[in-house]
PDB file of C-alpha atoms and ligand atoms in Angstrom:
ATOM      1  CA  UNK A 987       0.000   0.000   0.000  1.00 52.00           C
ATOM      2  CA  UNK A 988       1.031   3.535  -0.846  1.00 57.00           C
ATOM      3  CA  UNK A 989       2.521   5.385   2.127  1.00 87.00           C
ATOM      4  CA  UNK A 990      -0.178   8.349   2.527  1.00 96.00           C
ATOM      5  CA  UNK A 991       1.235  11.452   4.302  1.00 97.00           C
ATOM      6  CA  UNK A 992      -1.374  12.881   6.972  1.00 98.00           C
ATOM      7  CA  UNK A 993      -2.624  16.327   6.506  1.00 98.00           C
ATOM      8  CA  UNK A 994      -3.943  18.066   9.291  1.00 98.00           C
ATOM      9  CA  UNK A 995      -5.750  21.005   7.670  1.00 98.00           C
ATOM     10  CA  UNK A 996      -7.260  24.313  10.553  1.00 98.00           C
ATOM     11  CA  UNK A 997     -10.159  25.179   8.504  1.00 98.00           C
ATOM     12  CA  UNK A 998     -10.922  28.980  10.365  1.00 98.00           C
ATOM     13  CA  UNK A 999     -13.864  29.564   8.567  1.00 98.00           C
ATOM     14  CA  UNK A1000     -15.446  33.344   9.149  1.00 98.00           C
ATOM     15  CA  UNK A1001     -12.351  33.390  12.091  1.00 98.00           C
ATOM     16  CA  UNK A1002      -9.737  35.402  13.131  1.00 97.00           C
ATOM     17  CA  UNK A1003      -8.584  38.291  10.944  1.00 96.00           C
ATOM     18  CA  UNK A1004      -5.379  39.444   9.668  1.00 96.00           C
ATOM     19  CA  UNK A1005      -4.173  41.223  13.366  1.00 97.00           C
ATOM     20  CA  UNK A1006      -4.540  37.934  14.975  1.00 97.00           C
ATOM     21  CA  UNK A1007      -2.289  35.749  12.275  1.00 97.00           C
ATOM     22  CA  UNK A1008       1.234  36.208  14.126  1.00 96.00           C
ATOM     23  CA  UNK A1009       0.565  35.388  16.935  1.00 97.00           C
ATOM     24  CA  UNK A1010      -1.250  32.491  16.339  1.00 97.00           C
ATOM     25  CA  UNK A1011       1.695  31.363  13.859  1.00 96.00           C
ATOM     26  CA  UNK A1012       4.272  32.107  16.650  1.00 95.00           C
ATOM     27  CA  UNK A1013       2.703  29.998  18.764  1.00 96.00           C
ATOM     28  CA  UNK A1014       2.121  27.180  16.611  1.00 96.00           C
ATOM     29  CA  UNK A1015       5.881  27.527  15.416  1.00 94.00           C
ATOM     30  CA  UNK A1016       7.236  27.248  19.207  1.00 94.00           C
ATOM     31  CA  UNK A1017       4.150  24.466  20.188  1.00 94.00           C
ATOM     32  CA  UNK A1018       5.124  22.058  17.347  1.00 93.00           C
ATOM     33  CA  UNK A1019       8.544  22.996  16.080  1.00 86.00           C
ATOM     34  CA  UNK A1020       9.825  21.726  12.484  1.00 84.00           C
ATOM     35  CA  UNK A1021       7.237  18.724  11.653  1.00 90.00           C
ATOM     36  CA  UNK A1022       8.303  16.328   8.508  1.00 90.00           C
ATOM     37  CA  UNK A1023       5.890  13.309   8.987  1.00 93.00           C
ATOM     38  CA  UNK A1024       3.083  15.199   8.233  1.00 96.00           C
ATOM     39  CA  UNK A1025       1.419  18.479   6.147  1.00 97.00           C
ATOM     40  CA  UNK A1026      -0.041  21.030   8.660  1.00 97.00           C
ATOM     41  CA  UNK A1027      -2.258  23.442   6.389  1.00 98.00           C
ATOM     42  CA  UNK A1028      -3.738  26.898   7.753  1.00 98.00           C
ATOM     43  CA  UNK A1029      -6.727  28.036   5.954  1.00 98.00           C
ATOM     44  CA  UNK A1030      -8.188  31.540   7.315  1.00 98.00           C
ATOM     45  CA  UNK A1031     -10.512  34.315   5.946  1.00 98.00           C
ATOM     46  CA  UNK A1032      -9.111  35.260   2.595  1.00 98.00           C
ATOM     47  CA  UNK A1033      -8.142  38.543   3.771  1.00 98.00           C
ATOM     48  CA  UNK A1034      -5.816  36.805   6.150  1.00 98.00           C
ATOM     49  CA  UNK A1035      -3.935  35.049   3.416  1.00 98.00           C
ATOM     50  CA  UNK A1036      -0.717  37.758   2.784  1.00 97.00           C
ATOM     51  CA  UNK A1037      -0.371  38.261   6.271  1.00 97.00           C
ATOM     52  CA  UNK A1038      -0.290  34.230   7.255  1.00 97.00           C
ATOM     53  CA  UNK A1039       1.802  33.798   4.278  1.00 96.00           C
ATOM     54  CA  UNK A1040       4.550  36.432   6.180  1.00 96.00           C
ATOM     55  CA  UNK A1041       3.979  35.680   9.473  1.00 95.00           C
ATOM     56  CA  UNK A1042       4.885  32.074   7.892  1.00 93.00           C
ATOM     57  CA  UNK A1043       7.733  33.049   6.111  1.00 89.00           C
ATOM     58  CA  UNK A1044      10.050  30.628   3.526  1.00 79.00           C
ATOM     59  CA  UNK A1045      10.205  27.123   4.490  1.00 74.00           C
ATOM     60  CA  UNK A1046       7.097  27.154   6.304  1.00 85.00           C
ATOM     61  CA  UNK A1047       6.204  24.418   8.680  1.00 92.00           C
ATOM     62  CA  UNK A1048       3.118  25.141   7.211  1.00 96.00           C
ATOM     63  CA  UNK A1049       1.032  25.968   3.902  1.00 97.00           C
ATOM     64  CA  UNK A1050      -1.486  27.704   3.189  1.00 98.00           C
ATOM     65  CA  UNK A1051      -5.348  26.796   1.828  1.00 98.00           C
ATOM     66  CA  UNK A1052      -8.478  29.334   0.566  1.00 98.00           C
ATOM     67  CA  UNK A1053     -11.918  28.390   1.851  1.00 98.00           C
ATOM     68  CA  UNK A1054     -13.554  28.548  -1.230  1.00 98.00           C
ATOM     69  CA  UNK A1055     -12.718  30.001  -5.332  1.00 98.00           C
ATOM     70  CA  UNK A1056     -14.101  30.342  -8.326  1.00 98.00           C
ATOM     71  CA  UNK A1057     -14.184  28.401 -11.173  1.00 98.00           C
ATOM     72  CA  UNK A1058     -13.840  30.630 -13.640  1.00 98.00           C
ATOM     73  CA  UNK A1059     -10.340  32.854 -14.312  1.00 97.00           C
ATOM     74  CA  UNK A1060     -11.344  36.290 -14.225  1.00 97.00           C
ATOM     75  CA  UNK A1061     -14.778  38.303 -15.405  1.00 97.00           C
ATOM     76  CA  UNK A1062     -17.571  39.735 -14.115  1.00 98.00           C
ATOM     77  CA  UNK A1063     -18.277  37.587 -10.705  1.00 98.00           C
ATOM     78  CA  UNK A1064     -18.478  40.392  -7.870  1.00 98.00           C
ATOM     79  CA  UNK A1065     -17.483  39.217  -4.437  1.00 97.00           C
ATOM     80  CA  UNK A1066     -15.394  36.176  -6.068  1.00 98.00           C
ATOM     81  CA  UNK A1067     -11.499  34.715  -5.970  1.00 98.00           C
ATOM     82  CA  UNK A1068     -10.433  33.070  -8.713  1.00 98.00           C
ATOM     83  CA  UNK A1069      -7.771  29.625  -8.624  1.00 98.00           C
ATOM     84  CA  UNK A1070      -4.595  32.157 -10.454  1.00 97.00           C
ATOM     85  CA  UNK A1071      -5.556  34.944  -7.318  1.00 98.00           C
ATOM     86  CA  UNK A1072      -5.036  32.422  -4.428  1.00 98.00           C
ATOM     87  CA  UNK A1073      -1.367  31.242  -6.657  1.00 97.00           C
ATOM     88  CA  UNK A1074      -0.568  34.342  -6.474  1.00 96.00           C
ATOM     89  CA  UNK A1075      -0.586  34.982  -2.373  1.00 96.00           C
ATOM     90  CA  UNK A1076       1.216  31.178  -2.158  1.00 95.00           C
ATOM     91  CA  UNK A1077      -1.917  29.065  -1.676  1.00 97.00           C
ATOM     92  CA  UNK A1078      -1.583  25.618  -2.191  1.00 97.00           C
ATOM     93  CA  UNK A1079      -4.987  23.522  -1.127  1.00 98.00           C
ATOM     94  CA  UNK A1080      -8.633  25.217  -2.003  1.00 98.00           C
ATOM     95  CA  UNK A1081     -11.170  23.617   0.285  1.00 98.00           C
ATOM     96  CA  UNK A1082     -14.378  23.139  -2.222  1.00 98.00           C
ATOM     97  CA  UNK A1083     -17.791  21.289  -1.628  1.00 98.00           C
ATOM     98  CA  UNK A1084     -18.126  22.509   2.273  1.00 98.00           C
ATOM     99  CA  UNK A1085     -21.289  21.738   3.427  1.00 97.00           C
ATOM    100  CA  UNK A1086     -21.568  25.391   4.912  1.00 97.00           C
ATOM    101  CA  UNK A1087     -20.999  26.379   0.945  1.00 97.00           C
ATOM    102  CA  UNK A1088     -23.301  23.728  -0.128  1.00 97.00           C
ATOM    103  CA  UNK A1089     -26.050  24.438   2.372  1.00 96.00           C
ATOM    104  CA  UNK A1090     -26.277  28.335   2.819  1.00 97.00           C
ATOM    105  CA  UNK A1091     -24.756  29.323  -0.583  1.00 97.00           C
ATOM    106  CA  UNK A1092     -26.123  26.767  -2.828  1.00 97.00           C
ATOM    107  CA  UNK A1093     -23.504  25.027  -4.530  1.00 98.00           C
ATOM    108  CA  UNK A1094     -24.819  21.907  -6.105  1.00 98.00           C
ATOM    109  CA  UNK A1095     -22.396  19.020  -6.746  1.00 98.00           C
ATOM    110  CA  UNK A1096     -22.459  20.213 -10.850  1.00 98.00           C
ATOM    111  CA  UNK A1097     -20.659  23.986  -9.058  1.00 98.00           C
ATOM    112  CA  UNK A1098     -18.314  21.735  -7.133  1.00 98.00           C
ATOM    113  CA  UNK A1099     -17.255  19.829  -9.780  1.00 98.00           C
ATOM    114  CA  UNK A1100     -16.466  22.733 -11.923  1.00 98.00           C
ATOM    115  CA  UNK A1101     -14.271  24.298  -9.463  1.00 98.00           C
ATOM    116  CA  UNK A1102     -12.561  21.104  -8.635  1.00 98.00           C
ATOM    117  CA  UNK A1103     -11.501  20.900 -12.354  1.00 98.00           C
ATOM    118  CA  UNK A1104     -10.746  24.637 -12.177  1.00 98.00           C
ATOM    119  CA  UNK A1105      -8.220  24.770  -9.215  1.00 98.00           C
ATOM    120  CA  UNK A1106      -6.453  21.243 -10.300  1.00 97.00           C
ATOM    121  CA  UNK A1107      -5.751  22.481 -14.103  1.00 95.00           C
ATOM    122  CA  UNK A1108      -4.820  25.385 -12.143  1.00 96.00           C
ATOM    123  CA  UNK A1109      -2.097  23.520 -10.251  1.00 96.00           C
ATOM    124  CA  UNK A1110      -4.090  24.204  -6.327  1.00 98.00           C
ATOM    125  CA  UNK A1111      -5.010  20.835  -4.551  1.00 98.00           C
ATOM    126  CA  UNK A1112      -8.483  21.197  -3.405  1.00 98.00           C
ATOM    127  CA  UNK A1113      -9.831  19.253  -0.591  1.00 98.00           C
ATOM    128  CA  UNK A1114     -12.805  18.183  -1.669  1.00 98.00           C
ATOM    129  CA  UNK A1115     -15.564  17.934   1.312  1.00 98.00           C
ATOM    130  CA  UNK A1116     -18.490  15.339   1.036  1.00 98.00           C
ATOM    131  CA  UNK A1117     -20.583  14.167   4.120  1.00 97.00           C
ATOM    132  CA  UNK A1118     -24.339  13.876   4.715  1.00 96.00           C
ATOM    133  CA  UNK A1119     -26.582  15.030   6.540  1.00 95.00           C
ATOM    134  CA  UNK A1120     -28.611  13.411   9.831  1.00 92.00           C
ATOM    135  CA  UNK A1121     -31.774  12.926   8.154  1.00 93.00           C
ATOM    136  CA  UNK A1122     -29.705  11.190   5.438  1.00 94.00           C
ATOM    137  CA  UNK A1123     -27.633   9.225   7.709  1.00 92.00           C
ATOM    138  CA  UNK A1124     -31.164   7.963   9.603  1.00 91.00           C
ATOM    139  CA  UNK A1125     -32.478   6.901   6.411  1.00 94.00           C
ATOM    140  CA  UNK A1126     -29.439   4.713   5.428  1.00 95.00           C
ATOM    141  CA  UNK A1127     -28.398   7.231   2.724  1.00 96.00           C
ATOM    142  CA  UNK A1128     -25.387   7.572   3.616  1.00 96.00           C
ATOM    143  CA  UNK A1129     -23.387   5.534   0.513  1.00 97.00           C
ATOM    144  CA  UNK A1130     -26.192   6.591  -1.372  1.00 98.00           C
ATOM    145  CA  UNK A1131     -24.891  10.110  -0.535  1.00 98.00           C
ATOM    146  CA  UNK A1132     -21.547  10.010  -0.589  1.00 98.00           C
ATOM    147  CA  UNK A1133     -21.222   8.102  -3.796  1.00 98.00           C
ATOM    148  CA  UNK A1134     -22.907  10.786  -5.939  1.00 98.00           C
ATOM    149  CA  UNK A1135     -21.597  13.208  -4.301  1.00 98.00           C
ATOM    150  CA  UNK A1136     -17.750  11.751  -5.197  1.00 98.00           C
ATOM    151  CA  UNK A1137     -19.113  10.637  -8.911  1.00 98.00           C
ATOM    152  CA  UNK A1138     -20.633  14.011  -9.471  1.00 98.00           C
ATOM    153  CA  UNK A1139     -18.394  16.141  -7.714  1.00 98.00           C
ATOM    154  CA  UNK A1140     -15.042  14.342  -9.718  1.00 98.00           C
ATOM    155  CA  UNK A1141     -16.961  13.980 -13.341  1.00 98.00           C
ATOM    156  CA  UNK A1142     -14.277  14.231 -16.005  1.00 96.00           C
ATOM    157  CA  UNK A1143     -11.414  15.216 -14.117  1.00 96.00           C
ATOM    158  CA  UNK A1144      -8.336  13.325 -15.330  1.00 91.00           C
ATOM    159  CA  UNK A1145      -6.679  10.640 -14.180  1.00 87.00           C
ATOM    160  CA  UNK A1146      -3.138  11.997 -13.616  1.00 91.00           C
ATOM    161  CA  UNK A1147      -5.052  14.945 -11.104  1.00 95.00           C
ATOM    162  CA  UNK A1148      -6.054  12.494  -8.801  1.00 95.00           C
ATOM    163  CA  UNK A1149      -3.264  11.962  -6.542  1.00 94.00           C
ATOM    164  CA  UNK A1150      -3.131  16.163  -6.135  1.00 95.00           C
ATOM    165  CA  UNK A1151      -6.811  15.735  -4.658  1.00 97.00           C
ATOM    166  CA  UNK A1152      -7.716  15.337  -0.692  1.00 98.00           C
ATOM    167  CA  UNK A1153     -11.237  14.639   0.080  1.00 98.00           C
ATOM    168  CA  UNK A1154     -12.709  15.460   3.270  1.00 98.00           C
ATOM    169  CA  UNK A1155     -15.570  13.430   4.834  1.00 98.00           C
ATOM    170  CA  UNK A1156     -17.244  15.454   7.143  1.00 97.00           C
ATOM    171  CA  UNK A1157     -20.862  14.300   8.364  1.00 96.00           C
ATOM    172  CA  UNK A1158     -22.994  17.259   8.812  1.00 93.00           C
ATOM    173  CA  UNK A1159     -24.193  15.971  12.061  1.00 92.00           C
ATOM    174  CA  UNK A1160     -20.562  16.137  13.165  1.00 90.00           C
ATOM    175  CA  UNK A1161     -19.575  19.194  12.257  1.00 88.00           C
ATOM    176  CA  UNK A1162     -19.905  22.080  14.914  1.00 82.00           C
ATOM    177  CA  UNK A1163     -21.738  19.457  17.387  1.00 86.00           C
ATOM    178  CA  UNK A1164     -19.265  18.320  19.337  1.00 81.00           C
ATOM    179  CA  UNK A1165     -20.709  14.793  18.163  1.00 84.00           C
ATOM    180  CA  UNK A1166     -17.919  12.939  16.215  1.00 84.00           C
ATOM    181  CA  UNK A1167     -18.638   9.557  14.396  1.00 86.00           C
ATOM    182  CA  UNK A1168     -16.650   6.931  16.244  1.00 92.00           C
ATOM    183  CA  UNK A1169     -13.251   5.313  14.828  1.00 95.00           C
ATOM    184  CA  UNK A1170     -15.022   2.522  13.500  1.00 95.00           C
ATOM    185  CA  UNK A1171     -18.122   4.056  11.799  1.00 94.00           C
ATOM    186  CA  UNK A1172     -15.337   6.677  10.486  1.00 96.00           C
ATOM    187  CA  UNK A1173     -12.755   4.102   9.086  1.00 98.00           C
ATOM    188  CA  UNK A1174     -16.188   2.062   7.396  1.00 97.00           C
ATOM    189  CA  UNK A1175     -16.947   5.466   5.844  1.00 98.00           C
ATOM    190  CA  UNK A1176     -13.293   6.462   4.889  1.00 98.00           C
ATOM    191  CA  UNK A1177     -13.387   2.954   3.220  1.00 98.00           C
ATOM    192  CA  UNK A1178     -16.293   3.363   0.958  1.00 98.00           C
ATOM    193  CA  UNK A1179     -14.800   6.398  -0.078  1.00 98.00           C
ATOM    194  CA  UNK A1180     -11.993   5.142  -1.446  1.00 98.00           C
ATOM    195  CA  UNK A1181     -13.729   2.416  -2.778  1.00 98.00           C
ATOM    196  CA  UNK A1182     -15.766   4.986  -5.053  1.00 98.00           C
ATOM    197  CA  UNK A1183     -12.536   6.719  -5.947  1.00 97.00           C
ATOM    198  CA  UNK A1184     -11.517   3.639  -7.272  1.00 96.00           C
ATOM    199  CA  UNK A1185     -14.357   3.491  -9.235  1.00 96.00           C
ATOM    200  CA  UNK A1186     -13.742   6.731 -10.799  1.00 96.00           C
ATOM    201  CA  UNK A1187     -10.579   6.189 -11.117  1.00 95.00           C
ATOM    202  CA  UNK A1188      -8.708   2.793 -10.354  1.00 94.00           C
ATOM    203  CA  UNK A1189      -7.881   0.883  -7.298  1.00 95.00           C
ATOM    204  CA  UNK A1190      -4.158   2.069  -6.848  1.00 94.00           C
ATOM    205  CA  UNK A1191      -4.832   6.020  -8.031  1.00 95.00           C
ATOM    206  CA  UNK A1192      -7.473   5.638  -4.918  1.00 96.00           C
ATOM    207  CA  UNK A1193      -4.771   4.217  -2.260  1.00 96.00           C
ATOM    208  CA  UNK A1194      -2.747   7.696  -3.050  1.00 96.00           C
ATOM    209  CA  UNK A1195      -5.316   9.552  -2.139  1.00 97.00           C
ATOM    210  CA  UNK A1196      -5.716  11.461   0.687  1.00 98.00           C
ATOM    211  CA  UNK A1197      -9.355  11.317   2.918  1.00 98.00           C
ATOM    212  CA  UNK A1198      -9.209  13.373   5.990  1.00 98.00           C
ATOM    213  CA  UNK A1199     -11.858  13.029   8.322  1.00 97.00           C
ATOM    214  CA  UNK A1200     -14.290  16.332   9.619  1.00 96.00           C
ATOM    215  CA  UNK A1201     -16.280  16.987  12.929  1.00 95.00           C
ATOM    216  CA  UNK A1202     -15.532  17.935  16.007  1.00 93.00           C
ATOM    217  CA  UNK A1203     -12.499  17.071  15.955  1.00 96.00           C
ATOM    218  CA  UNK A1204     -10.345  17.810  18.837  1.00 96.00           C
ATOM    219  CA  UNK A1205      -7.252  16.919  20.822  1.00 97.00           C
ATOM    220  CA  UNK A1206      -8.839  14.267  23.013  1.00 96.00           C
ATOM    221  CA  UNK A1207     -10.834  11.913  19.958  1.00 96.00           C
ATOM    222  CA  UNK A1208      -7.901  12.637  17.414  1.00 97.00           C
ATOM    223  CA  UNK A1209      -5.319   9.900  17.871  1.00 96.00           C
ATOM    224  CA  UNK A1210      -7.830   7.583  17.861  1.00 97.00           C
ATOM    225  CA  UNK A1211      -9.278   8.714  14.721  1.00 97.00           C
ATOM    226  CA  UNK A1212      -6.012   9.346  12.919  1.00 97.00           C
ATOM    227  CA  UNK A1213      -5.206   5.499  13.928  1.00 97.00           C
ATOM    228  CA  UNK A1214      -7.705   3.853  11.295  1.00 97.00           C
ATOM    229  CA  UNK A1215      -5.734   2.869   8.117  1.00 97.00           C
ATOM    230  CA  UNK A1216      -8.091   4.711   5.562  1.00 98.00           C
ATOM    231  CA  UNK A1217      -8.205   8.277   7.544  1.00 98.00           C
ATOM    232  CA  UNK A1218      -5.221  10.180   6.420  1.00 98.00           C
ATOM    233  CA  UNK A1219      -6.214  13.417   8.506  1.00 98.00           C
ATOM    234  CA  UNK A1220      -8.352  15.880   9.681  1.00 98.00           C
ATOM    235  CA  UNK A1221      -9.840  18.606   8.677  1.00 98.00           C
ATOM    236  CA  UNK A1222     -10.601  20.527  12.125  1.00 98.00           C
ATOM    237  CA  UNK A1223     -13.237  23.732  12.643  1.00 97.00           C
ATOM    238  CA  UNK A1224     -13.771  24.726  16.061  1.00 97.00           C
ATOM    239  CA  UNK A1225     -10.605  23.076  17.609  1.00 98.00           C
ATOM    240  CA  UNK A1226      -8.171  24.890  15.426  1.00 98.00           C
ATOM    241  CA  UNK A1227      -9.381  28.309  16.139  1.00 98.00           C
ATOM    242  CA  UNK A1228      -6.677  28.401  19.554  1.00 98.00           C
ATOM    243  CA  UNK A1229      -3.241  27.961  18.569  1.00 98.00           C
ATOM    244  CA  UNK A1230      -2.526  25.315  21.427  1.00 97.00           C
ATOM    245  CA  UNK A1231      -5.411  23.485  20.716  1.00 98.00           C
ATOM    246  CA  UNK A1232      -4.467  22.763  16.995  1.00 98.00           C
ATOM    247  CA  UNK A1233      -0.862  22.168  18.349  1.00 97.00           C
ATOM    248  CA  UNK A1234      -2.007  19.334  20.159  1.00 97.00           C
ATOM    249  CA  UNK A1235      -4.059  17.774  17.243  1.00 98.00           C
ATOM    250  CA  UNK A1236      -0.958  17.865  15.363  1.00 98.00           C
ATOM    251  CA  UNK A1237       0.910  16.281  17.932  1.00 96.00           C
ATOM    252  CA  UNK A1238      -1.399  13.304  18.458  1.00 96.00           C
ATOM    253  CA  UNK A1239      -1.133  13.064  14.844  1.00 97.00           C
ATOM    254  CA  UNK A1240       2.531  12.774  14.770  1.00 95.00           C
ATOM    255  CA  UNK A1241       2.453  10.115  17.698  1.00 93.00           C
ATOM    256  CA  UNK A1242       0.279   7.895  15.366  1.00 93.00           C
TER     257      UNK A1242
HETATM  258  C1  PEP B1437     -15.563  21.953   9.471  1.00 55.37           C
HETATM  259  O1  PEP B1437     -16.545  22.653   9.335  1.00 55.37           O
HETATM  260  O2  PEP B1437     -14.789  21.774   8.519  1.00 55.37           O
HETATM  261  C2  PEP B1437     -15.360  21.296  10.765  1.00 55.37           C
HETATM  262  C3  PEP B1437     -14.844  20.109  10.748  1.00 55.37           C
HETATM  263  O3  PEP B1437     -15.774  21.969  11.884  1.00 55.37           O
HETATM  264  P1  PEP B1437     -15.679  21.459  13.408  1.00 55.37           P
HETATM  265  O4  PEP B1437     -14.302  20.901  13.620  1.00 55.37           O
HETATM  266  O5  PEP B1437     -15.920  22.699  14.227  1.00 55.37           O
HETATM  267  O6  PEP B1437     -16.732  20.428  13.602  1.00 55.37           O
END
């Protein structure tokens, strides 16, 4: 089996602004120190980006993701980012498909799949988020779910793009809850995911992908999670907000 490199992503949604990016990277830098077994990826507000990216510096422990982009490259889209804009400022990873951006902004699986395509031929990685919902879930919808939201969400992107891609499954019911799914139920999950990448792909393009699990994440349920052999990291809300708090999620993840 390909050796998958965890990626432990602080996703700080509408969260901290560009006056609180130093310190928070300062105290990251000194809590975890240089990290090689694993990618640590900051994503804040976009207007956050060129100050993270200093307070950073060259030879970041770190790198830096955009919550969200446009597919297109330029035009007439008020209030939008396009893939070449994020390059620009050093982003690497795009996360695309949130359920926050699915739910309150409407993006349908056809919008996700168009910026996926967008941001890979544009050389970002997005991590693609898929999950659903508690209603779904109680009806035993969940593959159901997940597999057209994978099929639709990664129609016609090539083959060679895959390994660039990171999805992250993040149940709705999880997210913001303080509920996570257990290890097990996770690892089943994480499983059938990669099963269905397979399927849009092929079995050994799916075992170099990466799936990071979502929800509620935080230091004292992560080293459990990270421990299943099909979750390859975490995509963390709430708990990466405080500096120390992420530290210690990264931590547990290099102890796995
Ligand atoms: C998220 O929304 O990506 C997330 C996982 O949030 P939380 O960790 O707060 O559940």
């Amino acid at each position: 089996m390909t050796a998958r490199k965890k990626i432990i992503a602080a996703n700080w949604k509408m969260n901290l602004a560009h006056q609180d990016v130093k310190s928070y990277a300062d105290v990251l830098r000194v809590e975890v120190g240089v990290v090689n077994e694993i990618e640590i990826v900051l994503i804040p507000p976009f207007t956050a980006i060129p100050a993270l990216a200093e307070a950073l510096g060259n030879n970041s422990f770190a790198r830096l993701g955009a919550q969200n982009m446009h597919w297109e490259k330029s035009g007439a889209f008020t209030g939008e980012i396009s893939a070449a804009m994020l390059q620009a400022l050093s982003v690497n990873y795009v996360v695309l498909g949130h359920s926050e951006r699915r739910a309150q902004f409407g993006e349908t699986d056809e919008i996700v799949n168009r910026k996926i395509k967008a941001a890979l031929s544009s050389g970002l990685q997005p991590i693609f988020c898929v999950g659903e919902t508690l209603t779904e879930r109680d009806g035993k919808r969940v593959e159901e779910v997940l597999k057209r939201q994978i099929q639709e969400g990664l129609k016609e992107v090539s083959p060679r793009h895959f390994p660039d891609l990171v999805v992250a499954y993040e149940p709705l019911w999880a997210i913001g809850t303080g509920r996570t799914a257990t290890p097990e139920q996770a690892q089943r999950t994480h499983a059938f995911i990669r099963s269905v990448v397979a399927l849009v792909s092929d079995h050994s393009t799916a075992e170099q992908v990466r799936i990071q699990y979502g929800g509620s994440v935080k230091p004292e349920n992560a080293e459990e999670l990270l421990r299943q052999p099909d979750i390859d990291g975490a995509l963390v809300g709430g708990a990466s907000l405080d500096a120390r708090s992420f530290a210690q999620i990264i931590r547990r993840a290099v102890a796995v």
